[in-house]
């Protein structure tokens, strides 16, 4: 049987408990999970690409140990389906929080399917405790002095708060 490889893409700026929930659940479905950290400078990231990759690696290590799934974190730019082909992924994993996510994801899935019919997209619903978490909102709350400790893991919390205090 061929190795089941999935790709979970995102900017992960910062990585949230919602991301980790999806990663943990996706890891149980595949043999190898590649977390694709998108360069995407158009979003004005709080963290540089290398630091986002480092944070995601640190935060997913316990998930890999717990599930026994090989989890790799890699930066990428360009077409998602091109990166999926490059790593041999037959599946793209996407998390859904609300109906508004579905509208966007539905359109992207159609475009990706047109570009490569061999790559399937699988949607995982965010768990009820994480449905409202978005990296964009986490950054805004942190910048405004709010408590983000229930939205992000400990290392990411420390780095995010240090970056915000430094005036990033």
Short mmCIF file of N, CA, C and O in Angstrom, two decimals, residues 3-7 32 34 74 82-91 119:
data_model
loop_
_atom_site.label_atom_id
_atom_site.label_comp_id
_atom_site.label_asym_id
_atom_site.label_seq_id
_atom_site.Cartn_x
_atom_site.Cartn_y
_atom_site.Cartn_z
N UNK A 3 2.27 5.01 0.62
CA UNK A 3 2.26 5.91 1.78
C UNK A 3 1.23 7.02 1.56
O UNK A 3 1.19 7.63 0.50
N UNK A 4 0.39 7.25 2.56
CA UNK A 4 -0.61 8.33 2.49
C UNK A 4 0.03 9.61 3.01
O UNK A 4 0.31 9.71 4.20
N UNK A 5 0.23 10.55 2.08
CA UNK A 5 0.86 11.82 2.42
C UNK A 5 -0.15 12.93 2.25
O UNK A 5 -0.81 13.03 1.21
N UNK A 6 -0.27 13.78 3.27
CA UNK A 6 -1.18 14.92 3.21
C UNK A 6 -0.40 16.21 3.43
O UNK A 6 0.65 16.22 4.08
N UNK A 7 -0.95 17.27 2.90
CA UNK A 7 -0.38 18.61 3.04
C UNK A 7 -1.38 19.49 3.75
O UNK A 7 -2.55 19.58 3.35
N UNK A 32 2.14 10.34 6.62
CA UNK A 32 3.05 11.49 6.71
C UNK A 32 2.25 12.76 6.46
O UNK A 32 1.46 12.82 5.52
N UNK A 34 2.71 16.85 5.90
CA UNK A 34 3.61 17.96 5.66
C UNK A 34 2.85 19.25 5.96
O UNK A 34 1.77 19.47 5.42
N UNK A 74 7.62 22.55 6.22
CA UNK A 74 8.42 23.11 5.12
C UNK A 74 7.81 24.42 4.63
O UNK A 74 6.60 24.53 4.49
N UNK A 82 1.11 22.62 -6.93
CA UNK A 82 2.48 22.37 -7.35
C UNK A 82 3.32 21.87 -6.19
O UNK A 82 4.11 20.93 -6.34
N UNK A 83 3.14 22.47 -5.03
CA UNK A 83 3.86 22.02 -3.83
C UNK A 83 3.38 20.63 -3.42
O UNK A 83 4.18 19.78 -3.05
N UNK A 84 2.08 20.39 -3.52
CA UNK A 84 1.54 19.06 -3.20
C UNK A 84 2.19 18.00 -4.10
O UNK A 84 2.59 16.93 -3.62
N UNK A 85 2.29 18.29 -5.39
CA UNK A 85 2.94 17.35 -6.32
C UNK A 85 4.40 17.13 -5.93
O UNK A 85 4.88 15.99 -5.92
N UNK A 86 5.09 18.23 -5.61
CA UNK A 86 6.52 18.17 -5.26
C UNK A 86 6.78 17.24 -4.09
O UNK A 86 7.77 16.51 -4.07
N UNK A 87 5.90 17.24 -3.11
CA UNK A 87 6.11 16.41 -1.91
C UNK A 87 5.41 15.06 -2.00
O UNK A 87 5.50 14.25 -1.08
N UNK A 88 4.69 14.82 -3.09
CA UNK A 88 4.00 13.54 -3.27
C UNK A 88 2.70 13.42 -2.51
O UNK A 88 2.23 12.31 -2.24
N UNK A 89 2.09 14.55 -2.14
CA UNK A 89 0.84 14.51 -1.37
C UNK A 89 -0.35 14.23 -2.28
O UNK A 89 -0.49 14.85 -3.33
N UNK A 90 -1.19 13.32 -1.86
CA UNK A 90 -2.43 13.03 -2.58
C UNK A 90 -3.62 13.72 -1.94
O UNK A 90 -4.74 13.61 -2.41
N UNK A 91 -3.35 14.45 -0.85
CA UNK A 91 -4.43 15.07 -0.09
C UNK A 91 -3.99 16.42 0.45
O UNK A 91 -2.88 16.55 0.96
N UNK A 119 -5.10 15.29 -6.74
CA UNK A 119 -4.97 15.76 -5.36
C UNK A 119 -6.37 16.06 -4.81
O UNK A 119 -7.08 16.90 -5.34
#
